[in-house]
mmCIF file of C-alpha atoms in Angstrom:
data_model
loop_
_atom_site.group_PDB
_atom_site.id
_atom_site.type_symbol
_atom_site.label_atom_id
_atom_site.label_comp_id
_atom_site.label_asym_id
_atom_site.label_seq_id
_atom_site.Cartn_x
_atom_site.Cartn_y
_atom_site.Cartn_z
ATOM 1 C CA MET A 1 0.017 -0.001 -0.007
ATOM 2 C CA ARG A 2 2.688 2.521 0.951
ATOM 3 C CA ARG A 3 4.482 1.916 -2.377
ATOM 4 C CA ARG A 4 1.388 3.197 -4.145
ATOM 5 C CA LEU A 5 -0.049 5.762 -1.696
ATOM 6 C CA ARG A 6 2.744 7.870 -0.152
ATOM 7 C CA GLY A 7 2.696 11.089 1.840
ATOM 8 C CA GLY A 8 -0.134 13.083 3.367
ATOM 9 C CA ARG A 9 -1.723 12.835 6.756
ATOM 10 C CA ILE A 10 -2.846 9.276 7.592
ATOM 11 C CA ILE A 11 -6.412 9.131 8.810
ATOM 12 C CA ASP A 12 -7.186 5.747 10.416
ATOM 13 C CA LEU A 13 -10.945 5.477 10.739
ATOM 14 C CA ALA A 14 -12.379 2.932 13.203
ATOM 15 C CA CYS A 15 -8.738 2.625 14.354
ATOM 16 C CA GLY A 16 -9.091 0.401 17.409
ATOM 17 C CA HIS A 17 -5.686 0.470 19.073
ATOM 18 C CA GLY A 18 -4.223 2.677 16.285
ATOM 19 C CA LEU A 19 -1.636 0.096 15.411
ATOM 20 C CA LEU A 20 -2.153 0.590 11.657
ATOM 21 C CA SER A 21 -1.327 4.264 11.989
ATOM 22 C CA SER A 22 2.017 3.508 13.635
ATOM 23 C CA ILE A 23 2.847 0.744 11.170
ATOM 24 C CA LEU A 24 2.198 3.003 8.188
ATOM 25 C CA LEU A 25 4.453 5.768 9.640
ATOM 26 C CA LEU A 26 7.189 3.199 10.265
ATOM 27 C CA LEU A 27 6.947 1.778 6.700
ATOM 28 C CA ASP A 28 7.055 5.203 5.058
ATOM 29 C CA ASP A 29 8.247 8.406 6.662
ATOM 30 C CA SER A 30 6.724 10.556 3.895
ATOM 31 C CA SER A 31 3.620 11.201 6.077
ATOM 32 C CA PRO A 32 4.092 13.767 8.806
ATOM 33 C CA HIS A 33 1.599 12.312 11.251
ATOM 34 C CA ALA A 34 -1.423 10.111 11.725
ATOM 35 C CA LEU A 35 -4.850 10.584 13.329
ATOM 36 C CA GLY A 36 -6.762 7.535 14.498
ATOM 37 C CA ILE A 37 -10.393 7.904 15.499
ATOM 38 C CA ASP A 38 -12.752 5.376 16.943
ATOM 39 C CA ARG A 39 -16.065 5.504 18.750
ATOM 40 C CA ALA A 40 -14.529 3.545 21.633
ATOM 41 C CA LEU A 41 -10.743 3.362 21.984
ATOM 42 C CA PRO A 42 -9.617 0.284 23.902
ATOM 43 C CA PRO A 43 -8.190 1.091 27.370
ATOM 44 C CA SER A 44 -4.814 -0.312 26.328
ATOM 45 C CA ALA A 45 -4.513 1.924 23.235
ATOM 46 C CA GLY A 46 -2.464 4.605 25.018
ATOM 47 C CA LYS A 47 -0.235 2.022 26.644
ATOM 48 C CA LEU A 48 0.465 0.342 23.311
ATOM 49 C CA GLN A 49 1.302 3.702 21.693
ATOM 50 C CA THR A 50 3.798 4.382 24.528
ATOM 51 C CA VAL A 51 5.434 0.982 24.004
ATOM 52 C CA LEU A 52 5.687 1.658 20.211
ATOM 53 C CA GLU A 53 7.124 5.099 20.744
ATOM 54 C CA ASN A 54 9.774 3.712 23.191
ATOM 55 C CA ALA A 55 10.752 1.058 20.613
ATOM 56 C CA TRP A 56 10.652 3.499 17.668
ATOM 57 C CA PRO A 57 11.347 7.022 18.916
ATOM 58 C CA ARG A 58 10.556 8.558 15.506
ATOM 59 C CA LEU A 59 6.859 7.824 16.250
ATOM 60 C CA ALA A 60 6.907 10.163 19.254
ATOM 61 C CA GLY A 61 4.246 12.833 18.853
ATOM 62 C CA ARG A 62 3.214 11.705 15.384
ATOM 63 C CA VAL A 63 0.204 9.504 16.241
ATOM 64 C CA GLU A 64 -2.892 11.055 17.792
ATOM 65 C CA LEU A 65 -5.693 8.759 18.911
ATOM 66 C CA ARG A 66 -9.123 10.310 19.485
ATOM 67 C CA ARG A 67 -12.434 8.988 20.655
ATOM 68 C CA GLY A 68 -15.252 10.208 18.440
ATOM 69 C CA GLU A 69 -17.375 9.708 15.382
ATOM 70 C CA LEU A 70 -15.782 9.234 11.942
ATOM 71 C CA GLU A 71 -17.675 12.179 10.556
ATOM 72 C CA GLU A 72 -15.978 14.485 13.090
ATOM 73 C CA VAL A 73 -12.713 14.412 11.162
ATOM 74 C CA ALA A 74 -12.283 17.174 8.556
ATOM 75 C CA LEU A 75 -10.716 15.290 5.671
ATOM 76 C CA THR A 76 -8.729 16.939 2.856
ATOM 77 C CA ALA A 77 -7.717 15.769 -0.580
ATOM 78 C CA ASP A 78 -4.107 15.376 0.703
ATOM 79 C CA ASP A 79 -5.164 12.767 3.273
ATOM 80 C CA LEU A 80 -4.696 8.990 3.100
ATOM 81 C CA VAL A 81 -7.832 7.469 4.618
ATOM 82 C CA VAL A 82 -7.295 3.895 5.864
ATOM 83 C CA SER A 83 -9.406 1.333 7.696
ATOM 84 C CA VAL A 84 -8.773 -2.307 8.506
ATOM 85 C CA HIS A 85 -11.704 -4.558 9.303
ATOM 86 C CA ALA A 86 -14.292 -1.817 9.269
ATOM 87 C CA CYS A 87 -17.184 -4.176 9.910
ATOM 88 C CA GLY A 88 -20.259 -4.273 7.699
ATOM 89 C CA GLY A 89 -21.500 -0.920 6.516
ATOM 90 C CA LEU A 90 -18.649 0.867 8.247
ATOM 91 C CA THR A 91 -16.464 0.235 5.206
ATOM 92 C CA ASP A 92 -19.036 2.087 3.044
ATOM 93 C CA ARG A 93 -19.064 5.023 5.528
ATOM 94 C CA VAL A 94 -15.316 5.254 5.336
ATOM 95 C CA MET A 95 -15.501 5.159 1.545
ATOM 96 C CA ASP A 96 -18.199 7.879 1.503
ATOM 97 C CA LEU A 97 -16.059 10.167 3.643
ATOM 98 C CA ALA A 98 -12.977 9.663 1.474
ATOM 99 C CA ILE A 99 -14.920 10.214 -1.717
ATOM 100 C CA ALA A 100 -16.519 13.426 -0.397
ATOM 101 C CA ALA A 101 -13.036 14.815 0.346
ATOM 102 C CA ARG A 102 -11.397 13.345 -2.764
ATOM 103 C CA ALA A 103 -8.888 11.704 -0.463
ATOM 104 C CA ARG A 104 -6.875 8.596 -1.229
ATOM 105 C CA LEU A 105 -8.227 5.442 0.303
ATOM 106 C CA ALA A 106 -7.070 2.024 1.453
ATOM 107 C CA VAL A 107 -9.645 -0.341 3.097
ATOM 108 C CA LEU A 108 -9.672 -3.992 4.066
ATOM 109 C CA PRO A 109 -13.450 -4.701 4.253
ATOM 110 C CA CYS A 110 -14.808 -7.068 6.903
ATOM 111 C CA CYS A 111 -18.020 -8.687 8.085
ATOM 112 C CA HIS A 112 -20.066 -8.074 4.965
ATOM 113 C CA GLU A 113 -23.774 -7.370 5.684
ATOM 114 C CA LEU A 114 -25.229 -9.387 2.803
ATOM 115 C CA ALA A 115 -28.861 -8.583 3.604
ATOM 116 C CA SER A 116 -28.430 -4.851 3.150
ATOM 117 C CA GLY A 117 -25.270 -4.454 1.102
ATOM 118 C CA SER A 118 -24.508 -3.657 -2.477
ATOM 119 C CA GLY A 119 -23.657 -6.126 -5.212
ATOM 120 C CA VAL A 120 -26.969 -7.959 -5.086
ATOM 121 C CA GLU A 121 -27.035 -8.135 -8.899
ATOM 122 C CA LEU A 122 -23.742 -10.020 -8.955
ATOM 123 C CA ARG A 123 -24.576 -12.706 -6.377
ATOM 124 C CA GLY A 124 -25.776 -15.124 -9.003
ATOM 125 C CA TRP A 125 -22.142 -15.400 -10.181
ATOM 126 C CA LEU A 126 -20.040 -14.412 -7.184
ATOM 127 C CA ASP A 127 -19.911 -15.123 -3.479
ATOM 128 C CA GLY A 128 -21.905 -12.460 -1.632
ATOM 129 C CA ALA A 129 -18.946 -10.803 0.095
ATOM 130 C CA LEU A 130 -16.924 -10.729 -3.133
ATOM 131 C CA ALA A 131 -19.959 -9.314 -4.982
ATOM 132 C CA MET A 132 -20.150 -6.479 -2.396
ATOM 133 C CA ASP A 133 -16.458 -5.698 -2.841
ATOM 134 C CA VAL A 134 -16.754 -5.754 -6.615
ATOM 135 C CA ALA A 135 -19.665 -3.301 -6.353
ATOM 136 C CA ARG A 136 -17.460 -1.107 -4.063
ATOM 137 C CA VAL A 137 -14.762 -1.033 -6.771
ATOM 138 C CA GLY A 138 -17.379 0.021 -9.306
ATOM 139 C CA ARG A 139 -18.645 2.775 -6.967
ATOM 140 C CA LEU A 140 -15.123 4.139 -6.537
ATOM 141 C CA GLN A 141 -14.487 4.049 -10.288
ATOM 142 C CA ALA A 142 -17.812 5.852 -10.923
ATOM 143 C CA ALA A 143 -16.654 8.542 -8.439
ATOM 144 C CA GLY A 144 -13.514 9.125 -10.533
ATOM 145 C CA TYR A 145 -11.042 6.950 -8.629
ATOM 146 C CA ARG A 146 -8.325 4.734 -10.005
ATOM 147 C CA VAL A 147 -8.616 1.468 -8.079
ATOM 148 C CA VAL A 148 -6.110 -1.284 -7.468
ATOM 149 C CA THR A 149 -7.170 -4.512 -5.789
ATOM 150 C CA GLN A 150 -4.868 -6.874 -3.910
ATOM 151 C CA THR A 151 -5.125 -9.656 -1.407
ATOM 152 C CA ILE A 152 -3.010 -10.222 1.652
ATOM 153 C CA PRO A 153 -2.178 -13.757 2.786
ATOM 154 C CA ALA A 154 -5.277 -15.560 4.120
ATOM 155 C CA GLU A 155 -3.122 -16.844 6.977
ATOM 156 C CA ILE A 156 -3.062 -13.310 8.298
ATOM 157 C CA THR A 157 -6.809 -12.824 7.955
ATOM 158 C CA PRO A 158 -9.537 -14.535 5.915
ATOM 159 C CA LYS A 159 -10.964 -11.040 5.244
ATOM 160 C CA ASN A 160 -8.066 -10.269 2.952
ATOM 161 C CA ARG A 161 -9.276 -8.192 0.032
ATOM 162 C CA LEU A 162 -7.520 -4.809 -0.005
ATOM 163 C CA LEU A 163 -8.986 -1.917 -1.995
ATOM 164 C CA LEU A 164 -6.562 0.896 -2.863
ATOM 165 C CA ALA A 165 -7.981 3.991 -4.532
ATOM 166 C CA GLU A 166 -6.896 7.497 -5.515
ATOM 167 C CA PRO A 167 -8.646 10.205 -7.486
ATOM 168 C CA GLU A 168 -7.760 10.342 -11.143
#
C-alpha cells in the first residue's frame, strides 16, 4: 500500500488500538503524522502507543488517537484514509467520507452485511462478500477513482481483500 499511496496525513478510521497508523508511519516516513479515530478506543491503546514510541522514537508525537465519530474528522484531498476490518456498512461510511473529500483510500473490508449491502445483482455469479467488494470497486470508479485490488495472505486474515484508490 505505501508503495502506491505515499505522503499526506494518515487518517485511520475505526482505528481500534491505532496500530495501523504506527505501522504506516514506520513503513514510510513521507507522512508527517497520523490521526486515529474510533467511537470507543480500547483502554490499552495509550499504553500500546507508549510502547511503540519507546521502541521507535521517530513515532513520538506523530500519532494522535481520538475517541469520536468518523464524521468529526475534517478530511482533505491530501489525506490518506485507511481502515482495516471496518465491519459491515462501516467500510461504506469510510468510503463515503474519502470520496466526499477526494482523499486517497485504502480499506480492508470485513463482516459483509449481505442482507443490506450492495452487489446484489452479482450474487448469481459471485460469493456475496466478493460481490459487495466488486460493487465497491465500481462505486469508486464511478466517483472518478483509479482502483487497485490486492489480497493479503489468508493466513493473516480470511478477510483479505485490499482496495486501494486514488482520485484520477
